[in-house]
Each structure stands twice: as structure tokens, then as C-alpha cells.
mmCIF file of N, CA, C and O in Angstrom:
data_model
loop_
_atom_site.group_PDB
_atom_site.id
_atom_site.type_symbol
_atom_site.label_atom_id
_atom_site.label_comp_id
_atom_site.label_asym_id
_atom_site.label_seq_id
_atom_site.Cartn_x
_atom_site.Cartn_y
_atom_site.Cartn_z
ATOM 1 N N MET A 27 112.562 -41.567 -65.528
ATOM 2 C CA MET A 27 111.168 -41.325 -65.220
ATOM 3 C C MET A 27 110.377 -40.989 -66.485
ATOM 4 O O MET A 27 109.211 -41.236 -66.558
ATOM 5 N N ASP A 28 111.048 -40.415 -67.484
ATOM 6 C CA ASP A 28 110.360 -40.056 -68.723
ATOM 7 C C ASP A 28 110.105 -41.254 -69.629
ATOM 8 O O ASP A 28 109.215 -41.221 -70.448
ATOM 9 N N GLN A 29 110.881 -42.284 -69.489
ATOM 10 C CA GLN A 29 110.792 -43.435 -70.396
ATOM 11 C C GLN A 29 109.405 -44.085 -70.403
ATOM 12 O O GLN A 29 108.828 -44.254 -71.459
ATOM 13 N N PRO A 30 108.821 -44.449 -69.241
ATOM 14 C CA PRO A 30 107.490 -45.069 -69.301
ATOM 15 C C PRO A 30 106.435 -44.135 -69.884
ATOM 16 O O PRO A 30 105.560 -44.561 -70.611
ATOM 17 N N GLN A 31 106.530 -42.847 -69.575
ATOM 18 C CA GLN A 31 105.557 -41.899 -70.106
ATOM 19 C C GLN A 31 105.672 -41.794 -71.621
ATOM 20 O O GLN A 31 104.675 -41.761 -72.325
ATOM 21 N N ASN A 32 106.889 -41.765 -72.155
ATOM 22 C CA ASN A 32 107.071 -41.699 -73.606
ATOM 23 C C ASN A 32 106.552 -42.955 -74.284
ATOM 24 O O ASN A 32 105.961 -42.891 -75.349
ATOM 25 N N ALA A 33 106.786 -44.108 -73.670
ATOM 26 C CA ALA A 33 106.282 -45.361 -74.231
ATOM 27 C C ALA A 33 104.756 -45.362 -74.239
ATOM 28 O O ALA A 33 104.130 -45.824 -75.193
ATOM 29 N N LEU A 34 104.161 -44.838 -73.174
ATOM 30 C CA LEU A 34 102.708 -44.767 -73.088
ATOM 31 C C LEU A 34 102.160 -43.831 -74.162
ATOM 32 O O LEU A 34 101.173 -44.143 -74.823
ATOM 33 N N ASN A 35 102.808 -42.685 -74.367
ATOM 34 C CA ASN A 35 102.363 -41.742 -75.393
ATOM 35 C C ASN A 35 102.486 -42.336 -76.786
ATOM 36 O O ASN A 35 101.631 -42.131 -77.632
ATOM 37 N N ALA A 36 103.564 -43.069 -77.038
ATOM 38 C CA ALA A 36 103.746 -43.686 -78.353
ATOM 39 C C ALA A 36 102.671 -44.726 -78.619
ATOM 40 O O ALA A 36 102.138 -44.812 -79.717
ATOM 41 N N ALA A 37 102.342 -45.524 -77.606
ATOM 42 C CA ALA A 37 101.291 -46.534 -77.767
ATOM 43 C C ALA A 37 99.950 -45.858 -78.009
ATOM 44 O O ALA A 37 99.155 -46.301 -78.828
ATOM 45 N N ARG A 38 99.694 -44.790 -77.318
ATOM 46 C CA ARG A 38 98.435 -44.074 -77.481
ATOM 47 C C ARG A 38 98.337 -43.487 -78.889
ATOM 48 O O ARG A 38 97.295 -43.520 -79.518
ATOM 49 N N ARG A 39 99.425 -42.964 -79.386
ATOM 50 C CA ARG A 39 99.391 -42.417 -80.738
ATOM 51 C C ARG A 39 99.102 -43.510 -81.758
ATOM 52 O O ARG A 39 98.351 -43.293 -82.694
ATOM 53 N N ASN A 40 99.702 -44.681 -81.575
ATOM 54 C CA ASN A 40 99.429 -45.801 -82.484
ATOM 55 C C ASN A 40 97.958 -46.175 -82.435
ATOM 56 O O ASN A 40 97.347 -46.458 -83.465
ATOM 57 N N GLU A 41 97.376 -46.187 -81.240
ATOM 58 C CA GLU A 41 95.950 -46.521 -81.113
ATOM 59 C C GLU A 41 95.083 -45.473 -81.800
ATOM 60 O O GLU A 41 94.098 -45.806 -82.455
ATOM 61 N N ASP A 42 95.462 -44.205 -81.646
ATOM 62 C CA ASP A 42 94.693 -43.141 -82.300
ATOM 63 C C ASP A 42 94.799 -43.230 -83.817
ATOM 64 O O ASP A 42 93.804 -43.069 -84.528
ATOM 65 N N ILE A 43 95.999 -43.485 -84.310
ATOM 66 C CA ILE A 43 96.199 -43.614 -85.751
ATOM 67 C C ILE A 43 95.436 -44.823 -86.279
ATOM 68 O O ILE A 43 94.786 -44.755 -87.321
ATOM 69 N N ALA A 44 95.491 -45.932 -85.538
ATOM 70 C CA ALA A 44 94.768 -47.137 -85.947
ATOM 71 C C ALA A 44 93.260 -46.882 -85.958
ATOM 72 O O ALA A 44 92.554 -47.362 -86.850
ATOM 73 N N LEU A 45 92.778 -46.120 -84.999
ATOM 74 C CA LEU A 45 91.350 -45.810 -84.955
ATOM 75 C C LEU A 45 90.949 -44.949 -86.148
ATOM 76 O O LEU A 45 89.901 -45.174 -86.763
ATOM 77 N N ASP A 46 91.787 -43.987 -86.500
ATOM 78 C CA ASP A 46 91.500 -43.164 -87.682
ATOM 79 C C ASP A 46 91.508 -44.007 -88.947
ATOM 80 O O ASP A 46 90.648 -43.845 -89.813
ATOM 81 N N LEU A 47 92.481 -44.903 -89.056
ATOM 82 C CA LEU A 47 92.536 -45.804 -90.209
ATOM 83 C C LEU A 47 91.304 -46.698 -90.250
ATOM 84 O O LEU A 47 90.692 -46.893 -91.310
ATOM 85 N N PHE A 48 90.914 -47.222 -89.096
ATOM 86 C CA PHE A 48 89.724 -48.071 -88.987
ATOM 87 C C PHE A 48 88.480 -47.313 -89.459
ATOM 88 O O PHE A 48 87.688 -47.832 -90.246
ATOM 89 N N LYS A 49 88.320 -46.079 -88.995
ATOM 90 C CA LYS A 49 87.156 -45.280 -89.392
ATOM 91 C C LYS A 49 87.140 -45.055 -90.901
ATOM 92 O O LYS A 49 86.090 -45.140 -91.536
ATOM 93 N N PHE A 50 88.321 -44.760 -91.455
ATOM 94 C CA PHE A 50 88.411 -44.538 -92.893
ATOM 95 C C PHE A 50 88.025 -45.788 -93.674
ATOM 96 O O PHE A 50 87.201 -45.728 -94.592
ATOM 97 N N VAL A 51 88.606 -46.912 -93.306
ATOM 98 C CA VAL A 51 88.328 -48.159 -94.027
ATOM 99 C C VAL A 51 86.866 -48.551 -93.866
ATOM 100 O O VAL A 51 86.197 -48.924 -94.839
ATOM 101 N N ALA A 52 86.352 -48.460 -92.650
ATOM 102 C CA ALA A 52 84.961 -48.853 -92.400
ATOM 103 C C ALA A 52 83.988 -47.959 -93.169
ATOM 104 O O ALA A 52 83.020 -48.452 -93.753
ATOM 105 N N SER A 53 84.254 -46.652 -93.191
ATOM 106 C CA SER A 53 83.329 -45.759 -93.899
ATOM 107 C C SER A 53 83.447 -45.911 -95.416
ATOM 108 O O SER A 53 82.449 -45.815 -96.128
ATOM 109 N N THR A 54 84.650 -46.159 -95.894
ATOM 110 C CA THR A 54 84.854 -46.311 -97.331
ATOM 111 C C THR A 54 84.207 -47.587 -97.859
ATOM 112 O O THR A 54 83.602 -47.588 -98.932
ATOM 113 N N THR A 55 84.317 -48.660 -97.095
ATOM 114 C CA THR A 55 83.782 -49.943 -97.551
ATOM 115 C C THR A 55 82.345 -50.176 -97.106
ATOM 116 O O THR A 55 81.716 -51.135 -97.551
ATOM 117 N N GLY A 56 81.834 -49.331 -96.211
ATOM 118 C CA GLY A 56 80.470 -49.518 -95.717
ATOM 119 C C GLY A 56 80.360 -50.620 -94.686
ATOM 120 O O GLY A 56 79.265 -51.104 -94.401
ATOM 121 N N THR A 57 81.475 -51.011 -94.119
ATOM 122 C CA THR A 57 81.478 -52.071 -93.112
ATOM 123 C C THR A 57 80.752 -51.607 -91.866
ATOM 124 O O THR A 57 80.969 -50.507 -91.387
ATOM 125 N N GLY A 58 79.890 -52.460 -91.341
ATOM 126 C CA GLY A 58 79.179 -52.148 -90.107
ATOM 127 C C GLY A 58 77.870 -51.421 -90.309
ATOM 128 O O GLY A 58 77.127 -51.224 -89.367
ATOM 129 N N ARG A 59 77.596 -51.033 -91.522
ATOM 130 C CA ARG A 59 76.325 -50.355 -91.798
ATOM 131 C C ARG A 59 75.275 -51.387 -92.161
ATOM 132 O O ARG A 59 75.560 -52.354 -92.856
ATOM 133 N N PRO A 60 74.051 -51.150 -91.719
ATOM 134 C CA PRO A 60 72.983 -52.064 -92.151
ATOM 135 C C PRO A 60 72.718 -51.868 -93.639
ATOM 136 O O PRO A 60 73.010 -50.810 -94.198
ATOM 137 N N GLY A 61 72.182 -52.897 -94.251
ATOM 138 C CA GLY A 61 71.863 -52.817 -95.670
ATOM 139 C C GLY A 61 70.775 -51.795 -95.926
ATOM 140 O O GLY A 61 70.094 -51.326 -95.016
ATOM 141 N N ALA A 62 70.608 -51.453 -97.151
ATOM 142 C CA ALA A 62 69.575 -50.490 -97.522
ATOM 143 C C ALA A 62 68.203 -51.083 -97.224
ATOM 144 O O ALA A 62 67.974 -52.274 -97.443
ATOM 145 N N PRO A 63 67.306 -50.270 -96.701
ATOM 146 C CA PRO A 63 65.963 -50.791 -96.419
ATOM 147 C C PRO A 63 65.261 -51.218 -97.702
ATOM 148 O O PRO A 63 65.459 -50.618 -98.752
ATOM 149 N N SER A 64 64.503 -52.271 -97.578
ATOM 150 C CA SER A 64 63.780 -52.762 -98.744
ATOM 151 C C SER A 64 62.298 -52.837 -98.400
ATOM 152 O O SER A 64 61.869 -52.394 -97.354
ATOM 153 N N THR A 65 61.534 -53.441 -99.254
ATOM 154 C CA THR A 65 60.088 -53.502 -99.065
ATOM 155 C C THR A 65 59.682 -54.701 -98.223
ATOM 156 O O THR A 65 58.744 -55.420 -98.560
ATOM 157 N N GLY A 66 60.394 -54.932 -97.149
ATOM 158 C CA GLY A 66 60.027 -56.019 -96.258
ATOM 159 C C GLY A 66 60.820 -57.286 -96.468
ATOM 160 O O GLY A 66 60.650 -58.248 -95.737
ATOM 161 N N PHE A 67 61.675 -57.292 -97.446
ATOM 162 C CA PHE A 67 62.487 -58.474 -97.705
ATOM 163 C C PHE A 67 63.915 -58.203 -97.269
ATOM 164 O O PHE A 67 64.449 -57.132 -97.503
ATOM 165 N N THR A 68 64.510 -59.193 -96.653
ATOM 166 C CA THR A 68 65.917 -59.083 -96.296
ATOM 167 C C THR A 68 66.661 -60.238 -96.930
ATOM 168 O O THR A 68 66.095 -61.309 -97.134
ATOM 169 N N SER A 69 67.907 -60.003 -97.236
ATOM 170 C CA SER A 69 68.684 -61.072 -97.859
ATOM 171 C C SER A 69 68.992 -62.142 -96.821
ATOM 172 O O SER A 69 69.125 -61.858 -95.635
ATOM 173 N N ALA A 70 69.119 -63.348 -97.279
ATOM 174 C CA ALA A 70 69.416 -64.459 -96.383
ATOM 175 C C ALA A 70 70.819 -64.336 -95.818
ATOM 176 O O ALA A 70 71.130 -64.895 -94.784
ATOM 177 N N GLY A 71 71.680 -63.573 -96.488
ATOM 178 C CA GLY A 71 73.060 -63.430 -96.058
ATOM 179 C C GLY A 71 73.284 -62.298 -95.064
ATOM 180 O O GLY A 71 74.410 -61.925 -94.815
ATOM 181 N N SER A 72 72.209 -61.729 -94.531
ATOM 182 C CA SER A 72 72.363 -60.637 -93.583
ATOM 183 C C SER A 72 73.145 -61.107 -92.367
ATOM 184 O O SER A 72 72.851 -62.150 -91.799
ATOM 185 N N ALA A 73 74.135 -60.330 -91.993
ATOM 186 C CA ALA A 73 74.972 -60.696 -90.854
ATOM 187 C C ALA A 73 74.258 -60.362 -89.552
ATOM 188 O O ALA A 73 73.536 -59.368 -89.457
ATOM 189 N N LYS A 74 74.455 -61.201 -88.576
ATOM 190 C CA LYS A 74 73.910 -60.946 -87.248
ATOM 191 C C LYS A 74 74.702 -59.812 -86.621
ATOM 192 O O LYS A 74 75.863 -59.593 -86.966
ATOM 193 N N PRO A 75 74.103 -59.102 -85.676
ATOM 194 C CA PRO A 75 74.834 -58.013 -85.009
ATOM 195 C C PRO A 75 76.141 -58.495 -84.356
ATOM 196 O O PRO A 75 77.142 -57.790 -84.404
ATOM 197 N N GLU A 76 76.134 -59.695 -83.790
ATOM 198 C CA GLU A 76 77.347 -60.213 -83.158
ATOM 199 C C GLU A 76 78.452 -60.434 -84.195
ATOM 200 O O GLU A 76 79.622 -60.164 -83.939
ATOM 201 N N ASP A 77 78.060 -60.901 -85.377
ATOM 202 C CA ASP A 77 79.029 -61.112 -86.449
ATOM 203 C C ASP A 77 79.607 -59.783 -86.931
ATOM 204 O O ASP A 77 80.793 -59.681 -87.219
ATOM 205 N N GLN A 78 78.745 -58.773 -87.017
ATOM 206 C CA GLN A 78 79.207 -57.456 -87.434
ATOM 207 C C GLN A 78 80.196 -56.883 -86.423
ATOM 208 O O GLN A 78 81.225 -56.319 -86.809
ATOM 209 N N VAL A 79 79.897 -57.030 -85.135
ATOM 210 C CA VAL A 79 80.794 -56.534 -84.090
ATOM 211 C C VAL A 79 82.129 -57.266 -84.154
ATOM 212 O O VAL A 79 83.194 -56.640 -84.079
ATOM 213 N N ASN A 80 82.090 -58.568 -84.303
ATOM 214 C CA ASN A 80 83.332 -59.341 -84.400
ATOM 215 C C ASN A 80 84.151 -58.907 -85.614
ATOM 216 O O ASN A 80 85.377 -58.801 -85.535
ATOM 217 N N HIS A 81 83.487 -58.646 -86.715
ATOM 218 C CA HIS A 81 84.188 -58.208 -87.918
ATOM 219 C C HIS A 81 84.841 -56.835 -87.694
ATOM 220 O O HIS A 81 85.977 -56.604 -88.104
ATOM 221 N N LEU A 82 84.123 -55.927 -87.034
ATOM 222 C CA LEU A 82 84.673 -54.603 -86.762
ATOM 223 C C LEU A 82 85.866 -54.680 -85.810
ATOM 224 O O LEU A 82 86.869 -53.985 -86.004
ATOM 225 N N LEU A 83 85.778 -55.535 -84.797
ATOM 226 C CA LEU A 83 86.901 -55.700 -83.872
ATOM 227 C C LEU A 83 88.112 -56.296 -84.584
ATOM 228 O O LEU A 83 89.252 -55.891 -84.336
ATOM 229 N N GLU A 84 87.862 -57.241 -85.472
ATOM 230 C CA GLU A 84 88.952 -57.838 -86.253
ATOM 231 C C GLU A 84 89.593 -56.786 -87.155
ATOM 232 O O GLU A 84 90.822 -56.733 -87.286
ATOM 233 N N LEU A 85 88.782 -55.934 -87.746
ATOM 234 C CA LEU A 85 89.300 -54.873 -88.604
ATOM 235 C C LEU A 85 90.153 -53.905 -87.802
ATOM 236 O O LEU A 85 91.240 -53.513 -88.229
ATOM 237 N N TYR A 86 89.705 -53.514 -86.617
ATOM 238 C CA TYR A 86 90.497 -52.602 -85.780
ATOM 239 C C TYR A 86 91.818 -53.258 -85.377
ATOM 240 O O TYR A 86 92.864 -52.604 -85.402
ATOM 241 N N THR A 87 91.778 -54.534 -85.025
ATOM 242 C CA THR A 87 92.996 -55.249 -84.650
ATOM 243 C C THR A 87 93.981 -55.260 -85.812
ATOM 244 O O THR A 87 95.182 -55.042 -85.626
ATOM 245 N N ARG A 88 93.493 -55.487 -87.003
ATOM 246 C CA ARG A 88 94.360 -55.473 -88.188
ATOM 247 C C ARG A 88 94.948 -54.085 -88.416
ATOM 248 O O ARG A 88 96.128 -53.946 -88.769
ATOM 249 N N CYS A 89 94.149 -53.041 -88.213
ATOM 250 C CA CYS A 89 94.644 -51.668 -88.364
ATOM 251 C C CYS A 89 95.729 -51.377 -87.338
ATOM 252 O O CYS A 89 96.763 -50.787 -87.664
ATOM 253 N N LEU A 90 95.520 -51.799 -86.096
ATOM 254 C CA LEU A 90 96.500 -51.559 -85.043
ATOM 255 C C LEU A 90 97.802 -52.288 -85.332
ATOM 256 O O LEU A 90 98.891 -51.734 -85.170
ATOM 257 N N LYS A 91 97.705 -53.524 -85.799
ATOM 258 C CA LYS A 91 98.918 -54.275 -86.148
ATOM 259 C C LYS A 91 99.651 -53.602 -87.294
ATOM 260 O O LYS A 91 100.873 -53.552 -87.304
ATOM 261 N N THR A 92 98.926 -53.102 -88.259
ATOM 262 C CA THR A 92 99.540 -52.433 -89.396
ATOM 263 C C THR A 92 100.274 -51.169 -88.960
ATOM 264 O O THR A 92 101.412 -50.921 -89.350
ATOM 265 N N VAL A 93 99.628 -50.373 -88.128
ATOM 266 C CA VAL A 93 100.234 -49.133 -87.653
ATOM 267 C C VAL A 93 101.448 -49.429 -86.785
ATOM 268 O O VAL A 93 102.462 -48.729 -86.858
ATOM 269 N N SER A 94 101.386 -50.485 -85.995
ATOM 270 C CA SER A 94 102.503 -50.847 -85.111
ATOM 271 C C SER A 94 103.667 -51.490 -85.868
ATOM 272 O O SER A 94 104.741 -51.655 -85.317
ATOM 273 N N GLY A 95 103.425 -51.859 -87.111
ATOM 274 C CA GLY A 95 104.472 -52.492 -87.909
ATOM 275 C C GLY A 95 104.469 -53.997 -87.797
ATOM 276 O O GLY A 95 105.367 -54.664 -88.299
ATOM 277 N N ASP A 96 103.444 -54.562 -87.154
ATOM 278 C CA ASP A 96 103.341 -56.006 -86.997
ATOM 279 C C ASP A 96 102.532 -56.652 -88.115
ATOM 280 O O ASP A 96 102.540 -57.871 -88.252
ATOM 281 N N GLY A 97 101.823 -55.867 -88.890
ATOM 282 C CA GLY A 97 100.969 -56.413 -89.943
ATOM 283 C C GLY A 97 101.751 -56.754 -91.187
ATOM 284 O O GLY A 97 102.909 -56.417 -91.350
ATOM 285 N N LYS A 98 101.085 -57.451 -92.067
ATOM 286 C CA LYS A 98 101.727 -57.851 -93.340
ATOM 287 C C LYS A 98 101.434 -56.843 -94.404
ATOM 288 O O LYS A 98 100.482 -56.218 -94.489
#
């Protein structure tokens, strides 16, 4: 009876660790933050919100794989 609960706790810990790693990487690199405000001009390379979300989800997935031992 303890086996499924232990497996669930281990998976949850990996998710928590991956989330902490994700937060660290995202804050260190500035990922997901809008660019600095300018005087009305924006760069042509500005990412769309959907692209930013996809990038953040990809980053979290990579963090989770790394923590689980599946990453490279």
C-alpha cells in the first residue's frame, strides 16, 4: 500500500525541484520578461506572447527531464 504513495511523492519532489530549477534559469537569463520599455519603438524581433509561453513550457520540460535523469 505504501509503494504507490512513495512513487507519487518522488514524482512530486522531482516536479518541485524542476520548478525551482526553472525559476532559477528563467530569472537568471531574463526569459519570459518583456523587453525594457523604450520611447515608442519596439524591436522587430519581439516575441509574441504565445511564443514566450511555448518557450517557457519547453524550458520547464527540459528542467523536469534533467531532474528525472532523462535529460542530456
